[in-house]
PDB file of C-alpha atoms in Angstrom:
ATOM      1  CA  ALA A1333      91.492 101.811  92.919  1.00 63.00           C
ATOM      2  CA  GLN A1334      92.917 103.755  95.976  1.00 69.00           C
ATOM      3  CA  THR A1335      96.136 105.914  95.736  1.00 88.00           C
ATOM      4  CA  VAL A1336      98.233 106.917  98.359  1.00 95.00           C
ATOM      5  CA  THR A1337     100.787 110.088  97.782  1.00 95.00           C
ATOM      6  CA  GLN A1338     103.848 110.807  99.641  1.00 97.00           C
ATOM      7  CA  SER A1339     105.532 113.596  97.894  1.00 95.00           C
ATOM      8  CA  GLN A1340     108.605 113.994 100.675  1.00 96.00           C
ATOM      9  CA  PRO A1341     111.354 111.369  98.686  1.00 95.00           C
ATOM     10  CA  GLU A1342     113.898 112.143 101.382  1.00 97.00           C
ATOM     11  CA  MET A1343     114.115 114.325 104.237  1.00 97.00           C
ATOM     12  CA  SER A1344     116.433 114.733 107.494  1.00 97.00           C
ATOM     13  CA  VAL A1345     116.230 116.499 110.572  1.00 98.00           C
ATOM     14  CA  GLN A1346     118.563 117.082 113.464  1.00 98.00           C
ATOM     15  CA  GLU A1347     118.233 114.493 116.461  1.00 97.00           C
ATOM     16  CA  ALA A1348     115.854 115.947 119.097  1.00 97.00           C
ATOM     17  CA  GLU A1349     114.044 117.939 116.643  1.00 98.00           C
ATOM     18  CA  THR A1350     110.651 117.779 115.267  1.00 98.00           C
ATOM     19  CA  VAL A1351     109.455 116.614 111.769  1.00 98.00           C
ATOM     20  CA  THR A1352     106.502 116.151 109.744  1.00 98.00           C
ATOM     21  CA  LEU A1353     106.127 113.717 107.076  1.00 98.00           C
ATOM     22  CA  SER A1354     103.197 114.372 104.567  1.00 98.00           C
ATOM     23  CA  CYS A1355     100.625 111.889 103.264  1.00 98.00           C
ATOM     24  CA  THR A1356      97.868 112.230 101.071  1.00 97.00           C
ATOM     25  CA  TYR A1357      95.141 109.924  99.810  1.00 96.00           C
ATOM     26  CA  ASP A1358      92.364 109.721  97.349  1.00 93.00           C
ATOM     27  CA  THR A1359      89.018 107.791  97.782  1.00 89.00           C
ATOM     28  CA  SER A1360      85.474 107.971  97.826  1.00 88.00           C
ATOM     29  CA  GLU A1361      84.774 105.877 100.959  1.00 85.00           C
ATOM     30  CA  SER A1362      83.835 107.422 104.520  1.00 85.00           C
ATOM     31  CA  ASN A1363      85.162 104.392 106.557  1.00 87.00           C
ATOM     32  CA  TYR A1364      88.678 103.436 106.396  1.00 90.00           C
ATOM     33  CA  TYR A1365      91.986 103.058 108.331  1.00 92.00           C
ATOM     34  CA  LEU A1366      95.171 104.757 107.786  1.00 95.00           C
ATOM     35  CA  PHE A1367      98.485 103.633 108.884  1.00 96.00           C
ATOM     36  CA  TRP A1368     102.078 104.682 109.180  1.00 97.00           C
ATOM     37  CA  TYR A1369     104.615 101.737 109.100  1.00 97.00           C
ATOM     38  CA  LYS A1370     108.488 102.103 109.464  1.00 97.00           C
ATOM     39  CA  GLN A1371     110.947 100.003 107.694  1.00 97.00           C
ATOM     40  CA  PRO A1372     114.573 100.539 109.001  1.00 95.00           C
ATOM     41  CA  PRO A1373     117.550  99.139 107.504  1.00 92.00           C
ATOM     42  CA  SER A1374     116.936  95.990 109.151  1.00 91.00           C
ATOM     43  CA  ARG A1375     114.203  95.675 106.699  1.00 93.00           C
ATOM     44  CA  GLN A1376     111.350  94.821 108.896  1.00 93.00           C
ATOM     45  CA  MET A1377     108.053  96.628 108.243  1.00 95.00           C
ATOM     46  CA  ILE A1378     106.993  97.899 111.734  1.00 94.00           C
ATOM     47  CA  LEU A1379     103.552  99.680 112.647  1.00 94.00           C
ATOM     48  CA  VAL A1380     104.077 103.166 113.822  1.00 96.00           C
ATOM     49  CA  ILE A1381     100.301 104.340 113.850  1.00 96.00           C
ATOM     50  CA  ARG A1382      97.238 103.841 113.045  1.00 94.00           C
ATOM     51  CA  GLN A1383      93.611 106.166 112.740  1.00 95.00           C
ATOM     52  CA  GLU A1384      90.567 105.017 111.863  1.00 92.00           C
ATOM     53  CA  ALA A1385      88.783 107.468 109.906  1.00 91.00           C
ATOM     54  CA  TYR A1386      85.440 107.897 111.934  1.00 90.00           C
ATOM     55  CA  LYS A1387      87.523 109.203 114.654  1.00 89.00           C
ATOM     56  CA  GLN A1388      88.266 112.689 114.701  1.00 86.00           C
ATOM     57  CA  GLN A1389      90.938 112.695 117.223  1.00 92.00           C
ATOM     58  CA  ASN A1390      94.270 112.443 116.249  1.00 95.00           C
ATOM     59  CA  ALA A1391      96.085 109.377 116.697  1.00 94.00           C
ATOM     60  CA  THR A1392      99.123 109.390 119.306  1.00 95.00           C
ATOM     61  CA  GLU A1393     101.747 107.337 120.511  1.00 93.00           C
ATOM     62  CA  ASN A1394     104.499 108.686 122.395  1.00 95.00           C
ATOM     63  CA  ARG A1395     106.306 110.584 120.298  1.00 97.00           C
ATOM     64  CA  PHE A1396     104.427 110.166 117.123  1.00 97.00           C
ATOM     65  CA  SER A1397     101.455 111.642 116.406  1.00 97.00           C
ATOM     66  CA  VAL A1398      99.103 112.607 112.973  1.00 97.00           C
ATOM     67  CA  ASN A1399      97.332 115.342 111.748  1.00 97.00           C
ATOM     68  CA  PHE A1400      94.574 113.715 110.237  1.00 96.00           C
ATOM     69  CA  GLN A1401      92.415 115.607 107.925  1.00 95.00           C
ATOM     70  CA  LYS A1402      89.583 113.933 106.562  1.00 94.00           C
ATOM     71  CA  ALA A1403      88.069 116.819 104.275  1.00 93.00           C
ATOM     72  CA  ALA A1404      91.566 117.395 102.932  1.00 95.00           C
ATOM     73  CA  LYS A1405      92.213 113.703 102.428  1.00 95.00           C
ATOM     74  CA  SER A1406      95.830 114.889 104.468  1.00 96.00           C
ATOM     75  CA  PHE A1407      97.072 111.848 106.954  1.00 97.00           C
ATOM     76  CA  SER A1408     100.697 113.915 107.828  1.00 98.00           C
ATOM     77  CA  LEU A1409     102.959 111.877 110.494  1.00 98.00           C
ATOM     78  CA  LYS A1410     104.850 114.361 113.380  1.00 98.00           C
ATOM     79  CA  ILE A1411     108.010 112.693 115.124  1.00 98.00           C
ATOM     80  CA  SER A1412     109.205 114.927 117.922  1.00 98.00           C
ATOM     81  CA  ASP A1413     112.379 114.766 119.734  1.00 98.00           C
ATOM     82  CA  SER A1414     113.819 112.668 117.024  1.00 98.00           C
ATOM     83  CA  GLN A1415     115.900 110.019 117.738  1.00 97.00           C
ATOM     84  CA  LEU A1416     118.722 108.273 116.043  1.00 97.00           C
ATOM     85  CA  GLY A1417     116.824 105.130 116.163  1.00 96.00           C
ATOM     86  CA  ASP A1418     113.928 107.073 113.798  1.00 97.00           C
ATOM     87  CA  THR A1419     116.265 106.822 110.819  1.00 97.00           C
ATOM     88  CA  ALA A1420     114.087 104.786 108.495  1.00 97.00           C
ATOM     89  CA  MET A1421     111.571 104.465 105.519  1.00 97.00           C
ATOM     90  CA  TYR A1422     108.652 105.537 105.915  1.00 98.00           C
ATOM     91  CA  PHE A1423     104.972 104.484 104.330  1.00 97.00           C
ATOM     92  CA  CYS A1424     101.790 105.617 104.692  1.00 97.00           C
ATOM     93  CA  ALA A1425      99.257 103.344 103.852  1.00 95.00           C
ATOM     94  CA  PHE A1426      95.640 103.155 103.435  1.00 92.00           C
ATOM     95  CA  MET A1427      93.036 100.061 103.839  1.00 89.00           C
ATOM     96  CA  LYS A1428      89.050  99.963 103.121  1.00 83.00           C
ATOM     97  CA  PRO A1429      87.394  97.304 105.231  1.00 78.00           C
ATOM     98  CA  ASN A1430      85.645  94.890 103.145  1.00 69.00           C
ATOM     99  CA  THR A1431      87.843  94.804 100.379  1.00 65.00           C
ATOM    100  CA  GLY A1432      89.538  91.461 101.408  1.00 66.00           C
ATOM    101  CA  ASN A1433      91.777  93.852 103.203  1.00 70.00           C
ATOM    102  CA  GLN A1434      93.783  95.590 100.684  1.00 79.00           C
ATOM    103  CA  PHE A1435      96.315  97.331 101.847  1.00 87.00           C
ATOM    104  CA  TYR A1436      97.628 100.473  99.549  1.00 90.00           C
ATOM    105  CA  PHE A1437     101.116 101.910 100.393  1.00 94.00           C
ATOM    106  CA  GLY A1438     102.451 104.999  99.568  1.00 95.00           C
ATOM    107  CA  THR A1439     105.966 105.138  97.827  1.00 94.00           C
ATOM    108  CA  GLY A1440     107.718 106.053 100.863  1.00 96.00           C
ATOM    109  CA  THR A1441     109.976 108.775 102.775  1.00 97.00           C
ATOM    110  CA  SER A1442     113.534 108.003 103.653  1.00 97.00           C
ATOM    111  CA  LEU A1443     114.166 109.876 106.814  1.00 98.00           C
ATOM    112  CA  THR A1444     117.883 110.718 108.265  1.00 97.00           C
ATOM    113  CA  VAL A1445     118.299 111.753 111.610  1.00 97.00           C
ATOM    114  CA  ILE A1446     121.401 113.748 111.824  1.00 97.00           C
ATOM    115  CA  PRO A1447     123.367 113.469 115.055  1.00 96.00           C
TER     116      PRO A1447
ATOM    117  CA  ASP B   6     108.457  83.625 119.520  1.00 61.00           C
ATOM    118  CA  THR B   7     108.382  85.323 115.953  1.00 68.00           C
ATOM    119  CA  ALA B   8     104.630  86.355 115.242  1.00 91.00           C
ATOM    120  CA  VAL B   9     105.269  85.916 111.159  1.00 96.00           C
ATOM    121  CA  SER B  10     108.444  83.851 109.949  1.00 95.00           C
ATOM    122  CA  GLN B  11     109.269  83.689 106.516  1.00 95.00           C
ATOM    123  CA  THR B  12     112.455  81.534 105.310  1.00 96.00           C
ATOM    124  CA  PRO B  13     114.672  81.609 103.828  1.00 97.00           C
ATOM    125  CA  LYS B  14     115.632  85.624 104.319  1.00 96.00           C
ATOM    126  CA  TYR B  15     118.033  85.747 101.420  1.00 97.00           C
ATOM    127  CA  LEU B  16     117.528  83.477  98.012  1.00 97.00           C
ATOM    128  CA  VAL B  17     120.284  83.360  95.311  1.00 97.00           C
ATOM    129  CA  THR B  18     119.332  81.684  92.223  1.00 97.00           C
ATOM    130  CA  GLN B  19     119.933  81.588  88.518  1.00 97.00           C
ATOM    131  CA  MET B  20     117.626  82.499  85.891  1.00 97.00           C
ATOM    132  CA  GLY B  21     115.385  79.938  84.875  1.00 97.00           C
ATOM    133  CA  ASN B  22     115.161  78.060  88.072  1.00 97.00           C
ATOM    134  CA  ASP B  23     112.277  77.301  90.255  1.00 97.00           C
ATOM    135  CA  LYS B  24     112.185  78.081  94.023  1.00 97.00           C
ATOM    136  CA  SER B  25     109.787  78.811  97.036  1.00 97.00           C
ATOM    137  CA  ILE B  26     109.458  80.879  99.939  1.00 98.00           C
ATOM    138  CA  LYS B  27     107.567  79.681 103.000  1.00 97.00           C
ATOM    139  CA  CYS B  28     105.580  81.680 105.418  1.00 97.00           C
ATOM    140  CA  GLU B  29     104.241  80.788 109.108  1.00 97.00           C
ATOM    141  CA  GLN B  30     101.996  82.834 111.374  1.00 96.00           C
ATOM    142  CA  ASN B  31     101.345  81.965 114.883  1.00 95.00           C
ATOM    143  CA  LEU B  32      99.326  84.903 115.690  1.00 93.00           C
ATOM    144  CA  GLY B  33      95.839  82.962 115.203  1.00 92.00           C
ATOM    145  CA  HIS B  34      95.472  85.230 112.215  1.00 91.00           C
ATOM    146  CA  ASP B  35      92.837  84.045 109.498  1.00 87.00           C
ATOM    147  CA  THR B  36      94.450  86.185 106.734  1.00 89.00           C
ATOM    148  CA  MET B  37      97.925  86.181 105.161  1.00 92.00           C
ATOM    149  CA  TYR B  38      99.146  87.944 102.294  1.00 93.00           C
ATOM    150  CA  TRP B  39     102.044  88.463  99.686  1.00 95.00           C
ATOM    151  CA  TYR B  40     104.087  91.699  98.933  1.00 94.00           C
ATOM    152  CA  LYS B  41     106.521  92.519  96.752  1.00 95.00           C
ATOM    153  CA  GLN B  42     108.923  95.280  97.247  1.00 96.00           C
ATOM    154  CA  ASP B  43     110.477  96.184  94.340  1.00 93.00           C
ATOM    155  CA  SER B  44     114.387  98.194  93.907  1.00 91.00           C
ATOM    156  CA  LYS B  45     112.582 101.408  94.724  1.00 90.00           C
ATOM    157  CA  LYS B  46     110.901 100.442  97.924  1.00 91.00           C
ATOM    158  CA  PHE B  47     107.281 100.470  96.500  1.00 92.00           C
ATOM    159  CA  LEU B  48     105.341  98.001  98.092  1.00 93.00           C
ATOM    160  CA  LYS B  49     102.545  95.882  95.930  1.00 90.00           C
ATOM    161  CA  ILE B  50     100.155  93.497  97.166  1.00 90.00           C
ATOM    162  CA  MET B  51     100.676  89.985  95.127  1.00 92.00           C
ATOM    163  CA  PHE B  52      98.296  87.769  96.902  1.00 89.00           C
ATOM    164  CA  SER B  53      95.601  87.453  99.836  1.00 89.00           C
ATOM    165  CA  TYR B  54      94.040  84.712 101.581  1.00 87.00           C
ATOM    166  CA  ASN B  55      91.609  84.075 103.993  1.00 85.00           C
ATOM    167  CA  ASN B  56      91.051  80.596 105.751  1.00 82.00           C
ATOM    168  CA  LYS B  57      93.048  79.132 102.903  1.00 80.00           C
ATOM    169  CA  GLU B  58      91.221  80.609 100.268  1.00 84.00           C
ATOM    170  CA  LEU B  59      92.378  83.176  97.630  1.00 85.00           C
ATOM    171  CA  ILE B  60      90.892  86.607  98.126  1.00 81.00           C
ATOM    172  CA  ILE B  61      92.912  88.888  96.432  1.00 76.00           C
ATOM    173  CA  ASN B  62      94.742  88.047  93.128  1.00 76.00           C
ATOM    174  CA  GLU B  63      96.492  91.144  91.833  1.00 78.00           C
ATOM    175  CA  THR B  64      98.065  90.890  88.422  1.00 79.00           C
ATOM    176  CA  VAL B  65     100.961  88.734  88.861  1.00 88.00           C
ATOM    177  CA  PRO B  66     102.486  86.538  85.836  1.00 90.00           C
ATOM    178  CA  ASN B  67     101.157  83.138  86.580  1.00 91.00           C
ATOM    179  CA  ARG B  68     104.741  81.828  86.924  1.00 95.00           C
ATOM    180  CA  PHE B  69     104.103  82.790  90.913  1.00 95.00           C
ATOM    181  CA  SER B  70     101.704  80.491  92.790  1.00 93.00           C
ATOM    182  CA  PRO B  71     100.325  80.593  96.249  1.00 93.00           C
ATOM    183  CA  LYS B  72      99.592  78.164  98.451  1.00 92.00           C
ATOM    184  CA  SER B  73      98.066  77.869 101.557  1.00 91.00           C
ATOM    185  CA  PRO B  74      97.931  74.561 103.241  1.00 90.00           C
ATOM    186  CA  ASP B  75      95.839  75.913 106.395  1.00 90.00           C
ATOM    187  CA  LYS B  76      95.243  79.298 107.420  1.00 88.00           C
ATOM    188  CA  ALA B  77      98.819  79.605 109.469  1.00 93.00           C
ATOM    189  CA  HIS B  78     100.894  78.815 106.305  1.00 95.00           C
ATOM    190  CA  LEU B  79     101.354  81.072 102.943  1.00 95.00           C
ATOM    191  CA  ASN B  80     104.022  79.815 100.732  1.00 96.00           C
ATOM    192  CA  LEU B  81     104.853  81.397  97.170  1.00 96.00           C
ATOM    193  CA  HIS B  82     106.167  79.345  94.689  1.00 97.00           C
ATOM    194  CA  ILE B  83     108.147  81.105  91.640  1.00 96.00           C
ATOM    195  CA  ASN B  84     108.702  79.085  88.554  1.00 96.00           C
ATOM    196  CA  SER B  85     111.091  80.042  85.592  1.00 97.00           C
ATOM    197  CA  LEU B  86     112.656  82.999  87.501  1.00 97.00           C
ATOM    198  CA  GLU B  87     113.621  85.885  85.717  1.00 96.00           C
ATOM    199  CA  LEU B  88     116.142  88.987  86.288  1.00 96.00           C
ATOM    200  CA  GLY B  89     112.815  90.971  86.966  1.00 94.00           C
ATOM    201  CA  ASP B  90     111.700  89.109  89.686  1.00 96.00           C
ATOM    202  CA  SER B  91     114.568  90.306  91.921  1.00 97.00           C
ATOM    203  CA  ALA B  92     112.930  91.846  94.808  1.00 97.00           C
ATOM    204  CA  VAL B  93     112.160  91.544  98.406  1.00 97.00           C
ATOM    205  CA  TYR B  94     109.045  89.298  99.274  1.00 97.00           C
ATOM    206  CA  PHE B  95     107.043  89.841 102.124  1.00 97.00           C
ATOM    207  CA  CYS B  96     104.820  87.878 103.759  1.00 97.00           C
ATOM    208  CA  ALA B  97     102.408  89.416 106.307  1.00 94.00           C
ATOM    209  CA  SER B  98      98.789  88.397 108.409  1.00 93.00           C
ATOM    210  CA  SER B  99      96.010  89.664 109.935  1.00 90.00           C
ATOM    211  CA  LEU B 100      92.364  89.536 111.254  1.00 84.00           C
ATOM    212  CA  LEU B 101      89.604  89.863 109.059  1.00 72.00           C
ATOM    213  CA  PRO B 102      88.553  92.798 109.402  1.00 68.00           C
ATOM    214  CA  ALA B 103      92.122  94.016 109.706  1.00 69.00           C
ATOM    215  CA  GLU B 104      93.454  96.143 112.176  1.00 76.00           C
ATOM    216  CA  LYS B 105      96.738  96.371 111.167  1.00 86.00           C
ATOM    217  CA  LEU B 106      98.944  94.071 109.154  1.00 90.00           C
ATOM    218  CA  PHE B 107     101.840  91.838 110.723  1.00 93.00           C
ATOM    219  CA  PHE B 108     104.772  91.342 108.645  1.00 95.00           C
ATOM    220  CA  GLY B 109     107.486  88.939 108.227  1.00 95.00           C
ATOM    221  CA  SER B 110     111.197  89.964 108.050  1.00 94.00           C
ATOM    222  CA  GLY B 111     111.044  89.696 104.188  1.00 96.00           C
ATOM    223  CA  THR B 112     113.103  87.484 101.652  1.00 97.00           C
ATOM    224  CA  GLN B 113     115.588  89.437  99.665  1.00 97.00           C
ATOM    225  CA  LEU B 114     115.403  87.574  95.890  1.00 97.00           C
ATOM    226  CA  SER B 115     118.248  88.170  93.641  1.00 97.00           C
ATOM    227  CA  VAL B 116     118.181  86.294  90.340  1.00 97.00           C
ATOM    228  CA  LEU B 117     121.097  86.078  88.555  1.00 96.00           C
TER     229      LEU B 117
END
């Protein structure tokens, strides 16, 4: 089974500052996808960013970017210019194609943006 | 229009009862899922259906029975509810192969 580890249960950041959330995963596959999902207090799961393992270029979505280190099996999320609305649980996820689309989620990091 | 909708949003019931949660997606996806999020926020796959066929069935008590009448619907029926079933249940959908999961808003089940 694939495993996804998020070693930071809780983090906080001052508004407008930058914060990095860590994620490592374990797999023997070469082709897979990695995701960061955000779950605000509303409970809705929202896709933040997606990375394809065969792409060397790190994905970016506005203030969100990743540092994908394939050899180290590391997939960290950087949030720049943090906003109050970024307060949420953040889940790292791994998906291997052609296995029924099974997504494996990490245990989550609770991020609080402090005004 | 909501892409993945599940009802009800909240469900409070007594131990031993039988309950159902409904899920519908209007995205034209061919794969649907049920996930369980426990009190520690851990998300775990329960079931996955592709075009009405079960493709993932994790170790879940057989009191849980998914039913997919068509590829746009995946319902979850739970028999003889137990205290430990209290959790948030998420429905999700995707294309196959998946680019991403689209989640419903979750059903918070409380078993008293």
